[in-house]
Short mmCIF file of C-alpha atoms and ligand atoms in Angstrom, two decimals:
data_model
loop_
_atom_site.label_atom_id
_atom_site.label_comp_id
_atom_site.label_asym_id
_atom_site.label_seq_id
_atom_site.Cartn_x
_atom_site.Cartn_y
_atom_site.Cartn_z
CA MET A 146 144.28 43.35 113.97
CA LYS A 147 141.77 42.94 111.19
CA CYS A 148 140.36 45.98 109.38
CA PRO A 149 137.81 47.35 109.00
CA ARG A 150 136.61 46.51 112.50
CA LEU A 151 134.28 47.77 115.17
CA GLU A 152 135.78 48.09 118.63
CA ILE A 153 132.95 47.53 121.08
CA ASN A 154 133.40 48.67 124.68
CA LEU A 155 131.13 46.35 126.64
CA GLU A 156 131.75 48.01 130.00
CA LYS A 157 130.60 51.40 128.68
CA ILE A 158 127.51 49.77 127.21
CA ARG A 159 126.77 48.09 130.55
CA LYS A 160 127.07 51.45 132.30
CA ASN A 161 124.77 53.10 129.76
CA THR A 162 122.24 50.34 130.37
CA LEU A 163 122.33 50.93 134.10
CA LEU A 164 121.93 54.68 133.61
CA ILE A 165 118.88 54.36 131.35
CA LYS A 166 117.37 51.77 133.62
CA ASN A 167 117.75 54.08 136.61
CA ILE A 168 116.21 57.04 134.77
CA CYS A 169 113.20 54.87 133.91
CA SER A 170 112.76 53.07 137.21
CA LYS A 171 112.45 56.41 139.02
CA GLN A 172 109.00 56.59 137.43
CA ASN A 173 108.29 52.86 137.64
CA ILE A 174 108.93 52.36 133.98
CA GLU A 175 110.37 49.05 132.83
CA VAL A 176 112.82 48.98 129.95
CA VAL A 177 112.65 46.62 127.02
CA GLY A 178 116.19 46.58 125.62
CA ILE A 179 116.08 46.95 121.85
CA THR A 180 118.77 44.97 120.05
CA LYS A 181 118.09 45.74 116.37
CA GLY A 182 120.79 48.43 116.15
CA PHE A 183 123.48 45.79 116.54
CA CYS A 184 121.80 42.71 115.04
CA ALA A 185 121.39 41.21 118.54
CA PHE A 186 125.14 40.61 118.73
CA LEU A 187 125.25 38.42 121.83
CA PRO A 188 128.17 40.00 123.75
CA ILE A 189 126.32 43.34 123.66
CA VAL A 190 123.05 41.67 124.65
CA ARG A 191 124.84 40.17 127.65
CA ALA A 192 126.12 43.64 128.59
CA TYR A 193 122.48 44.82 128.50
CA TYR A 194 121.56 41.90 130.75
CA LYS A 195 124.33 42.71 133.22
CA GLY A 196 123.08 46.30 133.23
CA GLY A 197 119.72 45.05 134.43
CA ILE A 198 117.66 44.52 131.27
CA LYS A 199 115.42 41.48 131.52
CA LYS A 200 113.21 41.94 128.43
CA PHE A 201 114.48 42.21 124.88
CA GLY A 202 113.00 43.47 121.65
CA ASP A 203 113.97 43.38 118.02
CA SER A 204 112.38 44.12 114.67
CA ARG A 205 113.77 40.97 113.02
CA LEU A 206 112.84 37.43 113.91
CA LEU A 207 116.28 36.23 112.93
CA ASN A 208 117.67 38.39 115.74
CA LEU A 209 115.09 37.16 118.26
CA ARG A 210 115.98 33.63 117.32
CA ARG A 211 119.65 34.48 117.93
CA LEU A 212 118.73 35.63 121.46
CA THR A 213 116.87 32.45 122.27
CA GLU A 214 119.46 30.15 120.75
CA GLY A 215 122.17 32.15 122.52
CA GLY A 216 120.54 31.33 125.85
CA ILE A 217 119.43 34.89 126.68
CA PRO A 218 116.60 34.59 129.21
CA GLY A 219 113.57 36.85 129.43
CA GLU A 220 110.56 37.86 127.36
CA LYS A 221 111.19 38.53 123.66
CA TYR A 222 109.31 41.28 121.89
CA LEU A 223 108.88 41.54 118.13
CA ILE A 224 108.70 45.31 117.68
CA ARG A 225 107.95 45.54 113.98
CA ILE A 226 104.38 44.78 112.93
CA PRO A 227 104.58 41.14 111.77
CA MET A 228 104.21 40.07 108.16
CA LEU A 229 101.40 37.60 107.51
CA SER A 230 104.01 35.37 105.91
CA GLU A 231 106.04 35.12 109.13
CA VAL A 232 103.36 34.42 111.76
CA SER A 233 104.65 30.91 112.38
CA ASP A 234 108.09 32.23 113.31
CA VAL A 235 106.54 35.06 115.32
CA ILE A 236 104.84 32.53 117.57
CA LYS A 237 107.96 30.41 117.69
CA TRP A 238 110.54 33.08 118.53
CA SER A 239 108.66 35.83 120.35
CA ASP A 240 106.40 36.06 123.40
CA VAL A 241 104.98 39.47 122.62
CA SER A 242 104.48 41.31 119.36
CA LEU A 243 103.48 44.87 118.50
CA ASN A 244 100.54 44.87 116.10
CA SER A 245 98.12 47.10 114.24
CA GLU A 246 96.18 44.76 111.91
CA ILE A 247 93.39 42.55 113.24
CA GLU A 248 93.82 40.21 110.26
CA THR A 249 97.40 39.52 111.31
CA ILE A 250 96.41 39.13 114.97
CA LYS A 251 93.82 36.50 113.98
CA ALA A 252 96.48 34.67 111.96
CA LEU A 253 98.76 34.78 115.02
CA GLY A 254 95.92 33.25 117.08
CA ILE A 255 95.49 30.37 114.64
CA GLU A 256 99.23 29.75 114.65
CA ALA A 257 99.42 29.97 118.47
CA GLU A 258 96.75 27.31 118.64
CA LYS A 259 98.74 25.09 116.24
CA GLN A 260 101.94 25.47 118.28
CA ASN A 261 99.99 25.33 121.54
CA LYS A 262 101.61 28.53 122.82
CA ASN A 263 100.18 31.70 124.24
CA HIS A 264 101.08 34.97 122.61
CA SER A 265 100.64 38.52 123.84
CA ILE A 266 99.79 41.55 121.78
CA ILE A 267 100.55 45.19 122.28
CA LEU A 268 98.29 47.23 120.05
CA MET A 269 100.14 50.15 118.51
CA VAL A 270 98.33 53.49 118.49
CA ASP A 271 99.27 56.17 115.99
CA VAL A 272 99.38 59.38 118.00
CA GLY A 273 100.63 61.47 115.09
CA ASP A 274 103.99 60.28 113.75
CA LEU A 275 102.17 58.42 110.96
CA ARG A 276 104.22 55.29 111.01
CA GLU A 277 102.52 52.23 112.52
CA GLY A 278 99.39 52.10 114.62
CA VAL A 279 95.63 52.24 114.79
CA LEU A 280 94.14 55.74 114.93
CA PRO A 281 92.94 56.57 118.48
CA GLU A 282 89.24 56.68 117.48
CA ASN A 283 89.40 53.04 116.33
CA VAL A 284 91.25 51.60 119.32
CA ILE A 285 88.24 50.44 121.38
CA ASP A 286 86.76 48.48 118.46
CA VAL A 287 90.05 46.82 117.62
CA VAL A 288 90.78 45.88 121.25
CA LYS A 289 87.31 44.34 121.46
CA SER A 290 88.10 42.20 118.40
CA ILE A 291 91.51 41.21 119.80
CA SER A 292 89.92 40.09 123.07
CA MET A 293 87.86 37.57 121.12
CA VAL A 294 90.83 35.87 119.42
CA PRO A 295 91.64 32.55 121.13
CA LYS A 296 95.21 32.05 122.46
CA ILE A 297 95.90 35.78 122.13
CA ASN A 298 96.39 37.84 125.26
CA PHE A 299 95.72 41.57 124.88
CA MET A 300 98.54 42.99 126.98
CA GLY A 301 98.36 46.70 126.36
CA LEU A 302 98.91 49.69 124.12
CA GLY A 303 102.01 51.15 122.58
CA LEU A 304 103.02 54.29 120.76
CA ASN A 305 105.92 55.31 118.62
CA VAL A 306 106.97 58.82 117.68
CA GLY A 307 110.08 60.47 116.29
CA CYS A 308 110.61 57.94 113.51
CA PHE A 309 108.78 58.64 110.27
CA GLY A 310 107.21 62.02 110.97
CA GLY A 311 109.89 63.17 113.38
CA VAL A 312 107.09 64.06 115.81
CA LEU A 313 108.51 64.89 119.23
CA PRO A 314 107.20 63.04 122.27
CA SER A 315 105.04 65.15 124.56
CA PHE A 316 102.76 65.05 127.58
CA GLU A 317 99.82 65.32 125.17
CA ASN A 318 100.70 62.45 122.85
CA THR A 319 101.67 60.09 125.71
CA MET A 320 98.44 61.06 127.52
CA ILE A 321 96.44 59.73 124.55
CA LEU A 322 97.61 56.24 125.53
CA VAL A 323 96.71 56.71 129.18
CA ASN A 324 93.22 57.98 128.32
CA LEU A 325 92.63 55.11 125.93
CA ALA A 326 93.58 52.64 128.66
CA LYS A 327 90.97 54.21 130.95
CA ALA A 328 88.35 53.97 128.21
CA ILE A 329 89.16 50.31 127.55
CA LYS A 330 88.72 49.56 131.24
CA GLN A 331 85.40 51.44 131.36
CA VAL A 332 83.85 50.32 128.10
CA LEU A 333 85.22 46.79 127.75
CA ASP A 334 86.12 46.00 131.37
CA LEU A 335 89.54 44.81 130.22
CA GLU A 336 92.81 45.29 132.11
CA VAL A 337 95.55 47.13 130.25
CA ASP A 338 98.76 45.91 131.84
CA ILE A 339 101.30 47.61 129.66
CA LEU A 340 101.44 51.14 128.32
CA SER A 341 104.55 51.14 126.16
CA GLY A 342 105.04 54.85 125.83
CA GLY A 343 108.17 55.42 123.90
CA ALA A 344 111.71 54.85 122.81
CA THR A 345 114.93 56.79 123.32
CA SER A 346 113.28 59.98 122.09
CA GLY A 347 110.84 59.83 125.01
CA LEU A 348 113.50 59.73 127.74
CA ILE A 349 113.54 63.51 127.75
CA LEU A 350 109.95 63.48 129.04
CA ILE A 351 110.97 61.40 132.05
CA GLU A 352 113.97 63.64 132.70
CA LYS A 353 111.78 66.76 132.56
CA GLY A 354 108.88 65.15 134.46
CA GLU A 355 106.56 65.64 131.48
CA LEU A 356 105.57 62.05 130.81
CA ALA A 357 101.90 61.17 131.20
CA PRO A 358 101.51 59.26 134.49
CA GLY A 359 100.51 55.66 133.84
CA ILE A 360 103.03 54.96 131.11
CA ASN A 361 104.95 51.96 132.46
CA GLN A 362 107.22 50.72 129.70
CA PHE A 363 109.84 52.14 127.32
CA ARG A 364 111.53 50.32 124.46
CA VAL A 365 115.06 51.70 124.30
CA GLY A 366 117.87 50.99 121.84
CA GLU A 367 119.83 54.05 120.72
CA GLY A 368 120.03 55.68 124.14
CA ILE A 369 121.68 52.60 125.60
CA ILE A 370 123.94 51.45 122.82
CA ILE A 371 125.31 54.83 121.80
CA GLY A 372 123.99 57.30 124.39
CA THR A 373 122.38 59.67 121.90
CA ASP A 374 118.88 60.84 121.06
CA THR A 375 118.78 61.60 117.34
CA THR A 376 115.21 62.88 117.32
CA GLY A 377 115.96 65.33 120.15
CA GLU A 378 119.42 66.12 118.69
CA ARG A 379 121.13 65.56 122.03
CA ASN A 380 123.41 63.31 124.00
CA ILE A 381 121.85 61.56 126.98
CA LYS A 382 123.32 63.20 130.08
CA GLY A 383 125.82 60.91 131.80
CA ALA A 384 125.89 58.34 128.99
CA TYR A 385 128.88 57.31 126.90
CA GLN A 386 128.72 58.05 123.16
CA ASP A 387 132.01 56.34 122.30
CA THR A 388 130.82 52.82 123.03
CA VAL A 389 131.54 51.58 119.52
CA LYS A 390 134.33 52.84 117.27
CA LEU A 391 135.15 52.06 113.68
CA VAL A 392 138.73 51.40 112.63
CA ALA A 393 139.67 51.41 108.92
CA GLU A 394 143.02 51.06 107.19
CA VAL A 395 144.87 53.28 104.73
CA ILE A 396 145.56 51.47 101.44
CA GLU A 397 146.79 54.43 99.40
CA LEU A 398 148.37 57.75 100.42
CA LYS A 399 149.21 60.26 97.71
CA LYS A 400 149.27 63.94 96.85
CA LYS A 401 146.71 64.62 94.13
CA PRO A 402 144.81 67.58 92.68
CA SER A 403 141.49 68.39 94.32
CA VAL A 404 139.58 68.53 91.03
CA PRO A 405 139.28 65.48 88.75
CA ILE A 406 140.83 65.68 85.31
CA GLY A 407 138.52 65.08 82.33
CA GLU A 408 134.87 65.60 81.46
CA ILE A 409 132.60 64.96 84.47
CA GLY A 410 129.68 62.54 84.07
CA ARG A 411 128.06 60.70 86.99
CA ASP A 412 129.80 58.99 89.88
CA GLY A 413 129.46 55.27 90.59
CA PHE A 414 126.09 55.87 92.27
CA GLY A 415 124.52 58.05 89.60
CA ASN A 416 125.15 61.40 91.29
CA LYS A 417 126.77 64.39 89.64
CA PRO A 418 129.83 65.20 91.74
CA HIS A 419 130.97 68.73 92.44
CA PHE A 420 134.51 69.74 93.37
CA GLU A 421 136.21 72.81 94.81
CA ASN A 422 139.73 73.61 93.70
CA ASN A 423 141.97 73.65 96.80
CA GLY A 424 145.15 72.82 94.90
CA ILE A 425 147.23 69.71 95.57
CA ARG A 426 146.11 67.78 98.66
CA LEU A 427 147.34 64.78 100.61
CA ARG A 428 144.68 62.10 100.20
CA ALA A 429 144.28 58.79 101.98
CA ILE A 430 142.16 55.97 100.63
CA LEU A 431 140.69 53.59 103.21
CA ALA A 432 139.43 50.07 102.58
CA LEU A 433 135.78 50.68 103.49
CA GLY A 434 132.82 51.62 101.34
CA ARG A 435 129.15 52.23 100.80
CA GLN A 436 128.52 48.51 100.93
CA ASP A 437 129.35 48.80 104.64
CA VAL A 438 128.12 52.24 105.67
CA ILE A 439 126.85 55.66 104.58
CA LEU A 440 130.31 57.20 104.32
CA GLU A 441 129.20 60.81 104.72
CA LYS A 442 127.88 60.12 108.23
CA LEU A 443 131.21 58.92 109.65
CA ILE A 444 132.99 61.22 112.10
CA PRO A 445 136.82 60.96 112.10
CA GLU A 446 138.23 61.17 115.65
CA ASP A 447 140.93 63.44 114.26
CA SER A 448 138.80 66.51 113.56
CA ARG A 449 141.30 67.86 111.01
CA ILE A 450 140.62 64.98 108.67
CA LYS A 451 138.08 65.87 106.00
CA LEU A 452 135.81 63.30 104.42
CA LEU A 453 135.81 63.71 100.64
CA GLY A 454 133.51 60.82 99.76
CA GLY A 455 133.91 57.40 98.31
CA SER A 456 132.46 54.51 96.40
CA SER A 457 131.25 51.00 97.14
CA ASP A 458 134.63 49.88 98.51
CA HIS A 459 136.72 53.02 99.00
CA LEU A 460 136.60 55.92 101.43
CA ILE A 461 138.60 58.99 100.44
CA LEU A 462 139.95 61.40 103.04
CA ASP A 463 141.78 64.71 102.78
CA VAL A 464 144.42 64.47 105.52
CA THR A 465 146.41 67.57 104.52
CA GLU A 466 145.44 69.60 107.60
CA SER A 467 146.08 66.88 110.18
CA ASN A 468 149.09 67.02 112.49
CA ASN A 469 149.35 63.25 112.59
CA ASP A 470 151.63 61.01 110.61
CA PHE A 471 150.04 59.12 107.75
CA TYR A 472 151.32 56.00 106.03
CA VAL A 473 150.01 53.01 104.15
CA GLY A 474 148.70 50.55 106.75
CA LYS A 475 147.76 53.25 109.27
CA GLU A 476 144.54 52.69 111.19
CA ILE A 477 142.08 55.58 111.28
CA TYR A 478 139.41 55.82 114.01
CA PHE A 479 135.85 57.07 113.58
CA THR A 480 133.02 57.64 116.02
CA LEU A 481 129.56 56.59 114.99
CA SER A 482 125.98 57.70 114.91
CA TYR A 483 123.19 55.19 115.51
CA GLY A 484 122.61 54.82 111.78
CA THR A 485 126.24 54.21 110.86
CA MET A 486 126.59 51.70 113.68
CA LEU A 487 123.51 49.86 112.45
CA SER A 488 124.85 49.39 108.94
CA LEU A 489 128.39 48.53 110.08
CA MET A 490 127.06 45.91 112.49
CA THR A 491 125.06 44.46 109.61
CA SER A 492 128.03 44.24 107.25
CA GLU A 493 129.72 40.87 107.31
CA TYR A 494 132.83 42.54 105.91
CA VAL A 495 133.36 44.41 109.17
CA GLU A 496 135.01 42.56 112.05
CA LYS A 497 133.44 42.94 115.51
CA VAL A 498 135.91 43.09 118.38
CA CYS A 499 134.89 43.40 122.05
CA ILE A 500 137.20 45.29 124.38
C1 PLP B 764 113.53 50.92 116.89
C2 PLP B 764 112.33 50.92 117.74
C3 PLP B 764 112.43 51.23 119.09
C4 PLP B 764 113.73 51.66 119.74
O1 PLP B 764 114.08 52.93 119.30
P1 PLP B 764 115.40 53.65 119.83
O2 PLP B 764 115.31 55.00 119.21
O3 PLP B 764 116.54 52.85 119.32
O4 PLP B 764 115.34 53.68 121.29
C5 PLP B 764 111.28 51.16 119.86
N1 PLP B 764 110.10 50.80 119.32
C6 PLP B 764 109.97 50.51 118.01
C7 PLP B 764 108.64 50.13 117.50
C8 PLP B 764 111.07 50.57 117.18
O5 PLP B 764 110.93 50.27 115.89
#
């Protein structure tokens, strides 16, 4: 089989989907399945669908387009604040977008009119992570402005934590959304249908019963596709983490010293390398590099293999301590984090194989 490749276990992904969906539906929370972590690769999207996901979200319009052209039914959410330069495609390929700039929302309205389509907006509220969103004190004014834009339906509020600032989700920060919804109803007499209260990092609140009541939507990617919660540094209980594995091939196997010979300058990426002298070691070079993935974040399945580093096209392993047999042409397996999966799925040099 071709190398490097990702081996994608669709059945495990379907089961993860079902698990997350069940956790959320216990509190009447609908799940928008986020597909950006795997470039909306259609076989995985279909596994989401079989697991019960009926709404899909992605940060890239190219991926949303792939969903529509691939015949995936259901509402499509654009989950990154749109660029002014892409509003035409936003209207074309998505039904709902997350927004924080009234200027962009007005441009979406003009475009919706042109294409004679309706478009819904979820207004993002910054509850402290300091990535996207309107500050809570400005929400009422902005919602009022949105409600006056023709062809634009104000659908609700959203929040995002655990991304830029690493802020953990809490009862308090999810309650901000619920209180704002009440205020919008009182002051503006507008219905707030959706309170999109989190991503994978927020699942812990549901599990612990600490989510503000009234939140009715989660946008989940990582927890489904790989069963982890990076922000909370945990595995989701009952979920599979080995849904996607990387396989790379040995192209050189030799005993070499552990310290380079000659004056040391910078490596191929401008860093000053540092080496420990462990004598002569058995080293394997794999055909895989930084162009495909952040090498340091890969986890060899064989825990006795040590990652030494690499360059744009080479990954160098110390296999001296392993009990396994090594040879040129051997395939080495790695498990992935969300970040490594994301970049490997994006690399066109990596084959994707469904099992
Ligand atoms: C990526 C993203 C999500 C999904 O996050 P996961 O951690 O993968 O569940 C949800 N909402 C927004 C706005 C995002 O950018």
